[in-house]
């Protein structure tokens, strides 16, 4: 058996996080420069299936049956075997390497599970199509993140910009004009299930306050989609990002660090800035023009960003 490699990208949410959990649309895009990579190699006979994560000096063996407190990696591998109808463990080692920061809203969890399931299925010469892979990764996300909308696994598995709305078919987002974004990491993080849970409590306590916010975020997301698909004004798109950020502040999911980075980016000439993902830490996004990307990047670092990644959303035909 040969060595098989598979990978999956990181992602960011461009518009609509949190409101998406409550039925509104959201836009998510892959960040292809940050990736989880898995290599599947044959292991000595009888060794069974194991996952090796050199960055954490971890070796996990995958049992046939689900164990209590199973890690997401093991679960992804086990569900893949189940999905392929394999009742015996193959003798394989899966080596996982990833440059996606953990727990910061970049979809690390979904990306590592996708890469594991993809590499394993390919090594067993039964590659999974994207629809099956997506359903499998969503199962893992559900067990570990409470009530995920499904946006992370979808954008990561298909590796294309998408418009996602719960209960509706996923739609591809056509990109008419290139967009350049900076992803700035606050270096802090709050698990997404906490912020999602807090927004849900807020909503249950005072729906008259939160419903119009969700609806306005939905409307912004639809307008943003039109602008991106028609290649219209980037300045207008930036303004929509700013408004989306203020609405997320009202949902209590921003933080001092996120606000400082967004303000710094805007002062340095970014067209728009907002938090991205679960919030209260994690990452923010700034929409920039190529000529001032470097300046905004440096200013974000000076304002405390622990790392800034440039990502380009390319026109669909490229
Ligand atoms: O995984 P994150 O931190 O990018 O957040 C996901 C986006 C939320 O809308 C907050 C939650 C969800 O499941 O859609």
Tab-separated table of C-alpha atoms and ligand atoms in Angstrom:
chain	number	residue	atom	x	y	z
A	1	UNK	CA	0.000	0.000	0.000
A	2	UNK	CA	1.286	3.446	-0.870
A	3	UNK	CA	1.475	6.580	1.271
A	4	UNK	CA	-1.661	8.647	0.752
A	5	UNK	CA	-1.953	12.372	1.560
A	6	UNK	CA	-5.043	14.476	2.002
A	7	UNK	CA	-5.677	17.958	3.332
A	8	UNK	CA	-8.355	20.490	4.171
A	9	UNK	CA	-8.236	24.295	4.498
A	10	UNK	CA	-9.104	26.703	7.297
A	11	UNK	CA	-12.093	28.960	6.931
A	12	UNK	CA	-13.400	32.340	8.013
A	13	UNK	CA	-16.931	33.596	8.262
A	14	UNK	CA	-17.286	36.777	6.243
A	15	UNK	CA	-20.837	37.669	7.276
A	16	UNK	CA	-23.607	36.260	9.426
A	17	UNK	CA	-22.023	34.304	12.318
A	18	UNK	CA	-24.359	33.692	15.262
A	19	UNK	CA	-27.408	34.870	13.291
A	20	UNK	CA	-26.855	31.735	11.164
A	21	UNK	CA	-27.616	29.578	14.214
A	22	UNK	CA	-31.016	31.321	14.326
A	23	UNK	CA	-31.951	30.712	10.722
A	24	UNK	CA	-30.285	33.616	8.887
A	25	UNK	CA	-27.849	33.210	5.960
A	26	UNK	CA	-24.082	33.457	6.414
A	27	UNK	CA	-21.130	33.688	4.038
A	28	UNK	CA	-18.007	31.640	4.673
A	29	UNK	CA	-14.813	31.370	2.663
A	30	UNK	CA	-11.905	28.913	2.712
A	31	UNK	CA	-8.449	30.129	3.760
A	32	UNK	CA	-6.316	27.924	1.588
A	33	UNK	CA	-2.900	28.884	2.946
A	34	UNK	CA	-3.730	27.451	6.369
A	35	UNK	CA	-4.268	23.686	6.147
A	36	UNK	CA	-4.574	20.449	8.051
A	37	UNK	CA	-2.633	17.677	6.300
A	38	UNK	CA	-2.785	13.958	6.913
A	39	UNK	CA	-0.517	11.239	5.578
A	40	UNK	CA	-1.715	7.639	5.780
A	41	UNK	CA	1.057	5.019	5.871
A	42	UNK	CA	0.909	1.262	6.151
A	43	UNK	CA	1.697	0.024	9.689
A	44	UNK	CA	3.067	-3.389	10.764
A	45	UNK	CA	0.524	-6.165	10.631
A	46	UNK	CA	-1.693	-6.355	13.705
A	47	UNK	CA	-0.864	-2.841	14.874
A	48	UNK	CA	-4.296	-1.502	14.015
A	49	UNK	CA	-5.182	2.102	13.274
A	50	UNK	CA	-3.444	4.974	15.041
A	51	UNK	CA	-3.222	8.735	14.708
A	52	UNK	CA	0.112	10.430	15.263
A	53	UNK	CA	0.162	14.154	16.022
A	54	UNK	CA	3.849	15.157	16.195
A	55	UNK	CA	3.076	18.765	17.253
A	56	UNK	CA	1.504	17.460	20.465
A	57	UNK	CA	3.663	14.344	20.790
A	58	UNK	CA	0.462	12.403	20.727
A	59	UNK	CA	-0.301	8.894	19.504
A	60	UNK	CA	-3.919	7.882	19.649
A	61	UNK	CA	-5.160	4.430	18.830
A	62	UNK	CA	-8.532	4.090	17.228
A	63	UNK	CA	-10.643	1.419	18.904
A	64	UNK	CA	-13.387	-0.460	17.119
A	65	UNK	CA	-16.073	0.762	19.512
A	66	UNK	CA	-16.763	4.319	20.686
A	67	UNK	CA	-15.112	5.062	24.034
A	68	UNK	CA	-16.139	7.675	26.594
A	69	UNK	CA	-14.503	11.105	26.043
A	70	UNK	CA	-13.296	10.058	22.636
A	71	UNK	CA	-11.210	12.721	20.873
A	72	UNK	CA	-12.611	14.275	17.708
A	73	UNK	CA	-9.724	12.804	15.709
A	74	UNK	CA	-10.462	9.282	16.856
A	75	UNK	CA	-14.160	9.778	16.284
A	76	UNK	CA	-13.582	11.032	12.729
A	77	UNK	CA	-11.506	7.930	11.967
A	78	UNK	CA	-13.977	5.557	13.616
A	79	UNK	CA	-16.971	7.057	11.798
A	80	UNK	CA	-15.084	6.782	8.512
A	81	UNK	CA	-14.532	3.043	9.058
A	82	UNK	CA	-18.197	2.682	9.988
A	83	UNK	CA	-19.292	4.622	6.911
A	84	UNK	CA	-17.149	2.367	4.707
A	85	UNK	CA	-18.633	-0.726	6.359
A	86	UNK	CA	-15.266	-1.960	7.648
A	87	UNK	CA	-15.537	-4.225	10.659
A	88	UNK	CA	-11.850	-4.854	11.081
A	89	UNK	CA	-9.270	-2.210	11.902
A	90	UNK	CA	-6.816	-1.611	9.058
A	91	UNK	CA	-3.101	-1.514	9.896
A	92	UNK	CA	-2.427	2.145	9.217
A	93	UNK	CA	-0.819	5.173	10.815
A	94	UNK	CA	-2.316	8.587	10.115
A	95	UNK	CA	0.118	11.452	10.685
A	96	UNK	CA	-1.550	14.822	11.258
A	97	UNK	CA	0.194	18.176	10.748
A	98	UNK	CA	-1.685	21.440	10.737
A	99	UNK	CA	-0.816	25.132	10.652
A	100	UNK	CA	-4.363	26.197	11.531
A	101	UNK	CA	-4.441	27.859	14.961
A	102	UNK	CA	-6.606	25.937	17.416
A	103	UNK	CA	-9.787	27.261	18.958
A	104	UNK	CA	-9.785	30.612	17.208
A	105	UNK	CA	-12.722	30.325	14.827
A	106	UNK	CA	-10.691	29.220	11.827
A	107	UNK	CA	-12.360	25.838	11.665
A	108	UNK	CA	-9.385	23.811	12.883
A	109	UNK	CA	-11.646	21.068	14.295
A	110	UNK	CA	-13.585	20.560	11.080
A	111	UNK	CA	-10.402	20.760	8.967
A	112	UNK	CA	-8.499	18.093	10.906
A	113	UNK	CA	-11.511	15.760	10.870
A	114	UNK	CA	-11.973	16.302	7.137
A	115	UNK	CA	-8.314	15.590	6.418
A	116	UNK	CA	-8.351	12.443	8.601
A	117	UNK	CA	-11.515	11.034	7.035
A	118	UNK	CA	-10.304	11.874	3.520
A	119	UNK	CA	-6.864	10.317	3.954
A	120	UNK	CA	-8.244	7.207	5.638
A	121	UNK	CA	-10.939	6.592	3.010
A	122	UNK	CA	-8.411	7.142	0.208
A	123	UNK	CA	-5.862	4.818	1.812
A	124	UNK	CA	-8.581	2.167	1.954
A	125	UNK	CA	-9.269	2.850	-1.715
A	126	UNK	CA	-12.858	3.859	-1.050
A	127	UNK	CA	-12.702	7.658	-1.362
A	128	UNK	CA	-15.708	9.468	0.081
A	129	UNK	CA	-17.565	11.997	-2.031
A	130	UNK	CA	-17.880	15.477	-0.563
A	131	UNK	CA	-21.531	15.029	0.426
A	132	UNK	CA	-20.784	11.920	2.505
A	133	UNK	CA	-17.664	13.498	3.966
A	134	UNK	CA	-19.630	16.603	4.912
A	135	UNK	CA	-22.300	14.558	6.721
A	136	UNK	CA	-19.605	12.630	8.589
A	137	UNK	CA	-17.689	15.725	9.737
A	138	UNK	CA	-20.968	17.341	10.813
A	139	UNK	CA	-21.614	14.332	13.095
A	140	UNK	CA	-18.295	14.969	14.835
A	141	UNK	CA	-18.962	18.731	15.055
A	142	UNK	CA	-22.374	18.053	16.635
A	143	UNK	CA	-21.001	15.892	19.395
A	144	UNK	CA	-18.287	18.327	20.288
A	145	UNK	CA	-19.839	21.753	19.689
A	146	UNK	CA	-23.423	21.468	20.876
A	147	UNK	CA	-25.588	22.956	18.139
A	148	UNK	CA	-23.358	23.896	15.217
A	149	UNK	CA	-25.072	25.344	12.186
A	150	UNK	CA	-23.010	23.141	9.836
A	151	UNK	CA	-21.299	26.082	8.138
A	152	UNK	CA	-17.743	25.111	9.150
A	153	UNK	CA	-17.777	21.556	7.828
A	154	UNK	CA	-19.491	22.663	4.622
A	155	UNK	CA	-17.059	25.398	3.556
A	156	UNK	CA	-14.076	23.269	4.582
A	157	UNK	CA	-15.138	20.062	2.862
A	158	UNK	CA	-16.082	21.776	-0.433
A	159	UNK	CA	-13.251	24.352	-0.217
A	160	UNK	CA	-15.356	27.002	-1.965
A	161	UNK	CA	-16.963	30.251	-0.812
A	162	UNK	CA	-20.520	29.475	0.206
A	163	UNK	CA	-23.780	30.997	1.293
A	164	UNK	CA	-25.165	28.854	4.028
A	165	UNK	CA	-28.611	28.879	5.536
A	166	UNK	CA	-29.845	26.157	7.819
A	167	UNK	CA	-32.376	23.866	6.188
A	168	UNK	CA	-31.677	25.169	2.664
A	169	UNK	CA	-29.408	23.794	-0.032
A	170	UNK	CA	-25.877	25.180	0.197
A	171	UNK	CA	-25.234	27.761	-2.470
A	172	UNK	CA	-21.915	28.547	-4.076
A	173	UNK	CA	-20.936	32.190	-3.852
A	174	UNK	CA	-19.804	33.578	-7.183
A	175	UNK	CA	-16.986	36.063	-6.770
A	176	UNK	CA	-16.848	38.750	-9.464
A	177	UNK	CA	-13.853	40.762	-8.279
A	178	UNK	CA	-10.838	39.752	-6.183
A	179	UNK	CA	-11.067	40.658	-2.514
A	180	UNK	CA	-8.122	40.900	-0.175
A	181	UNK	CA	-8.630	40.193	3.508
A	182	UNK	CA	-6.407	40.195	6.561
A	183	UNK	CA	-7.181	37.747	9.332
A	184	UNK	CA	-5.898	39.059	12.672
A	185	UNK	CA	-5.643	36.758	15.668
A	186	UNK	CA	-6.303	38.237	19.133
A	187	UNK	CA	-4.358	35.362	20.698
A	188	UNK	CA	-7.254	34.696	23.078
A	189	UNK	CA	-10.155	32.395	22.612
A	190	UNK	CA	-13.530	31.425	23.997
A	191	UNK	CA	-15.031	28.109	22.971
A	192	UNK	CA	-17.729	28.663	20.368
A	193	UNK	CA	-20.294	26.639	22.305
A	194	UNK	CA	-20.075	29.235	25.106
A	195	UNK	CA	-20.749	32.270	22.928
A	196	UNK	CA	-23.409	30.381	20.958
A	197	UNK	CA	-25.008	29.354	24.288
A	198	UNK	CA	-24.881	32.925	25.625
A	199	UNK	CA	-26.518	34.311	22.484
A	200	UNK	CA	-29.193	31.636	22.785
A	201	UNK	CA	-29.866	32.612	26.443
A	202	UNK	CA	-30.037	36.266	25.455
A	203	UNK	CA	-32.524	35.341	22.762
A	204	UNK	CA	-34.653	33.236	25.083
A	205	UNK	CA	-34.747	36.012	27.708
A	206	UNK	CA	-35.441	38.887	25.357
A	207	UNK	CA	-36.392	37.843	21.831
A	208	UNK	CA	-37.764	41.320	21.112
A	209	UNK	CA	-34.204	42.592	21.416
A	210	UNK	CA	-32.339	39.858	19.572
A	211	UNK	CA	-34.742	39.038	16.723
A	212	UNK	CA	-34.290	42.392	14.923
A	213	UNK	CA	-30.506	42.021	15.317
A	214	UNK	CA	-30.546	38.558	13.715
A	215	UNK	CA	-32.789	39.850	10.930
A	216	UNK	CA	-30.581	42.865	10.261
A	217	UNK	CA	-27.500	40.610	10.101
A	218	UNK	CA	-29.416	38.447	7.613
A	219	UNK	CA	-30.209	41.489	5.478
A	220	UNK	CA	-26.564	42.641	5.563
A	221	UNK	CA	-25.432	39.189	4.492
A	222	UNK	CA	-27.819	39.209	1.519
A	223	UNK	CA	-26.601	42.680	0.466
A	224	UNK	CA	-22.986	41.565	0.821
A	225	UNK	CA	-23.680	38.566	-1.375
A	226	UNK	CA	-25.062	40.836	-4.104
A	227	UNK	CA	-22.055	43.143	-3.918
A	228	UNK	CA	-19.612	40.233	-4.121
A	229	UNK	CA	-21.467	38.553	-6.980
A	230	UNK	CA	-21.808	41.739	-8.985
A	231	UNK	CA	-18.301	42.980	-8.242
A	232	UNK	CA	-19.683	46.257	-6.943
A	233	UNK	CA	-18.171	48.723	-4.541
A	234	UNK	CA	-15.653	47.297	-2.105
A	235	UNK	CA	-16.125	50.404	0.020
A	236	UNK	CA	-19.795	49.519	0.430
A	237	UNK	CA	-18.866	45.929	1.313
A	238	UNK	CA	-16.519	47.303	3.976
A	239	UNK	CA	-19.333	49.378	5.475
A	240	UNK	CA	-21.495	46.263	5.701
A	241	UNK	CA	-18.691	44.531	7.616
A	242	UNK	CA	-18.552	47.429	10.073
A	243	UNK	CA	-22.280	47.279	10.675
A	244	UNK	CA	-22.131	43.503	11.103
A	245	UNK	CA	-19.457	44.021	13.761
A	246	UNK	CA	-21.611	46.541	15.705
A	247	UNK	CA	-24.508	44.086	15.672
A	248	UNK	CA	-22.243	41.338	17.001
A	249	UNK	CA	-21.160	43.715	19.765
A	250	UNK	CA	-24.829	44.068	20.682
A	251	UNK	CA	-25.073	40.271	20.844
A	252	UNK	CA	-22.236	40.502	23.441
A	253	UNK	CA	-19.777	38.392	21.459
A	254	UNK	CA	-17.086	40.976	20.754
A	255	UNK	CA	-14.242	41.725	23.188
A	256	UNK	CA	-11.883	44.583	23.945
A	257	UNK	CA	-9.132	42.938	21.879
A	258	UNK	CA	-11.408	42.417	18.879
A	259	UNK	CA	-12.686	45.998	19.047
A	260	UNK	CA	-9.151	47.393	19.334
A	261	UNK	CA	-7.977	45.434	16.277
A	262	UNK	CA	-11.027	46.422	14.210
A	263	UNK	CA	-10.575	50.101	15.075
A	264	UNK	CA	-6.840	49.973	14.355
A	265	UNK	CA	-7.482	48.406	10.934
A	266	UNK	CA	-10.049	51.060	10.044
A	267	UNK	CA	-7.765	53.893	11.176
A	268	UNK	CA	-5.017	52.433	8.993
A	269	UNK	CA	-7.303	52.616	5.979
A	270	UNK	CA	-9.053	49.234	5.843
A	271	UNK	CA	-12.395	49.414	4.031
A	272	UNK	CA	-14.155	47.432	6.735
A	273	UNK	CA	-13.471	45.253	9.765
A	274	UNK	CA	-15.369	42.793	11.907
A	275	UNK	CA	-14.903	39.888	14.241
A	276	UNK	CA	-15.181	36.499	12.591
A	277	UNK	CA	-16.561	33.288	14.075
A	278	UNK	CA	-17.651	32.660	17.634
A	279	UNK	CA	-16.120	35.867	19.044
A	280	UNK	CA	-14.858	36.994	22.501
A	281	UNK	CA	-11.398	36.415	21.150
A	282	UNK	CA	-10.404	34.460	18.105
A	283	UNK	CA	-9.967	36.323	14.861
A	284	UNK	CA	-11.059	39.511	13.161
A	285	UNK	CA	-11.147	40.307	9.454
A	286	UNK	CA	-10.196	43.478	7.638
A	287	UNK	CA	-11.030	44.167	4.016
A	288	UNK	CA	-8.081	45.959	2.426
A	289	UNK	CA	-6.909	47.263	-0.924
A	290	UNK	CA	-3.660	45.716	-2.217
A	291	UNK	CA	-1.829	49.053	-1.920
A	292	UNK	CA	-2.418	49.410	1.830
A	293	UNK	CA	-2.517	45.724	2.841
A	294	UNK	CA	1.020	45.802	4.251
A	295	UNK	CA	0.408	48.982	6.235
A	296	UNK	CA	-2.796	47.624	7.801
A	297	UNK	CA	-1.028	44.337	8.537
A	298	UNK	CA	1.787	46.101	10.412
A	299	UNK	CA	-0.639	48.279	12.344
A	300	UNK	CA	-2.692	45.239	13.347
A	301	UNK	CA	0.472	43.667	14.730
A	302	UNK	CA	1.329	46.847	16.617
A	303	UNK	CA	-2.204	46.912	18.009
A	304	UNK	CA	-1.662	43.459	19.515
A	305	UNK	CA	-2.522	40.895	16.826
A	306	UNK	CA	-0.579	37.714	17.582
A	307	UNK	CA	-0.561	36.750	13.943
A	308	UNK	CA	-1.997	38.186	10.750
A	309	UNK	CA	-2.695	36.087	7.668
A	310	UNK	CA	-3.437	37.540	4.234
A	311	UNK	CA	-6.068	35.724	2.226
A	312	UNK	CA	-7.414	36.446	-1.217
A	313	UNK	CA	-10.875	35.638	-2.453
A	314	UNK	CA	-10.341	35.011	-6.151
A	315	UNK	CA	-12.904	35.555	-8.871
A	316	UNK	CA	-14.844	32.365	-9.560
A	317	UNK	CA	-13.493	31.850	-13.100
A	318	UNK	CA	-9.815	31.977	-11.978
B	1	LIG	O1	-16.374	28.011	14.660
B	1	LIG	P1	-16.418	29.501	14.680
B	1	LIG	O2	-15.838	30.093	15.910
B	1	LIG	O3	-15.994	30.120	13.390
B	1	LIG	O4	-17.950	29.926	14.843
B	1	LIG	C1	-18.925	29.357	14.081
B	1	LIG	C2	-19.962	30.349	13.756
B	1	LIG	C3	-21.158	30.444	14.669
B	1	LIG	O5	-22.176	31.035	13.874
B	1	LIG	C4	-20.867	31.349	15.846
B	1	LIG	C5	-21.613	29.095	15.191
B	1	LIG	C6	-22.165	28.167	14.126
B	1	LIG	O6	-22.280	26.965	14.433
B	1	LIG	O7	-22.534	28.603	13.032
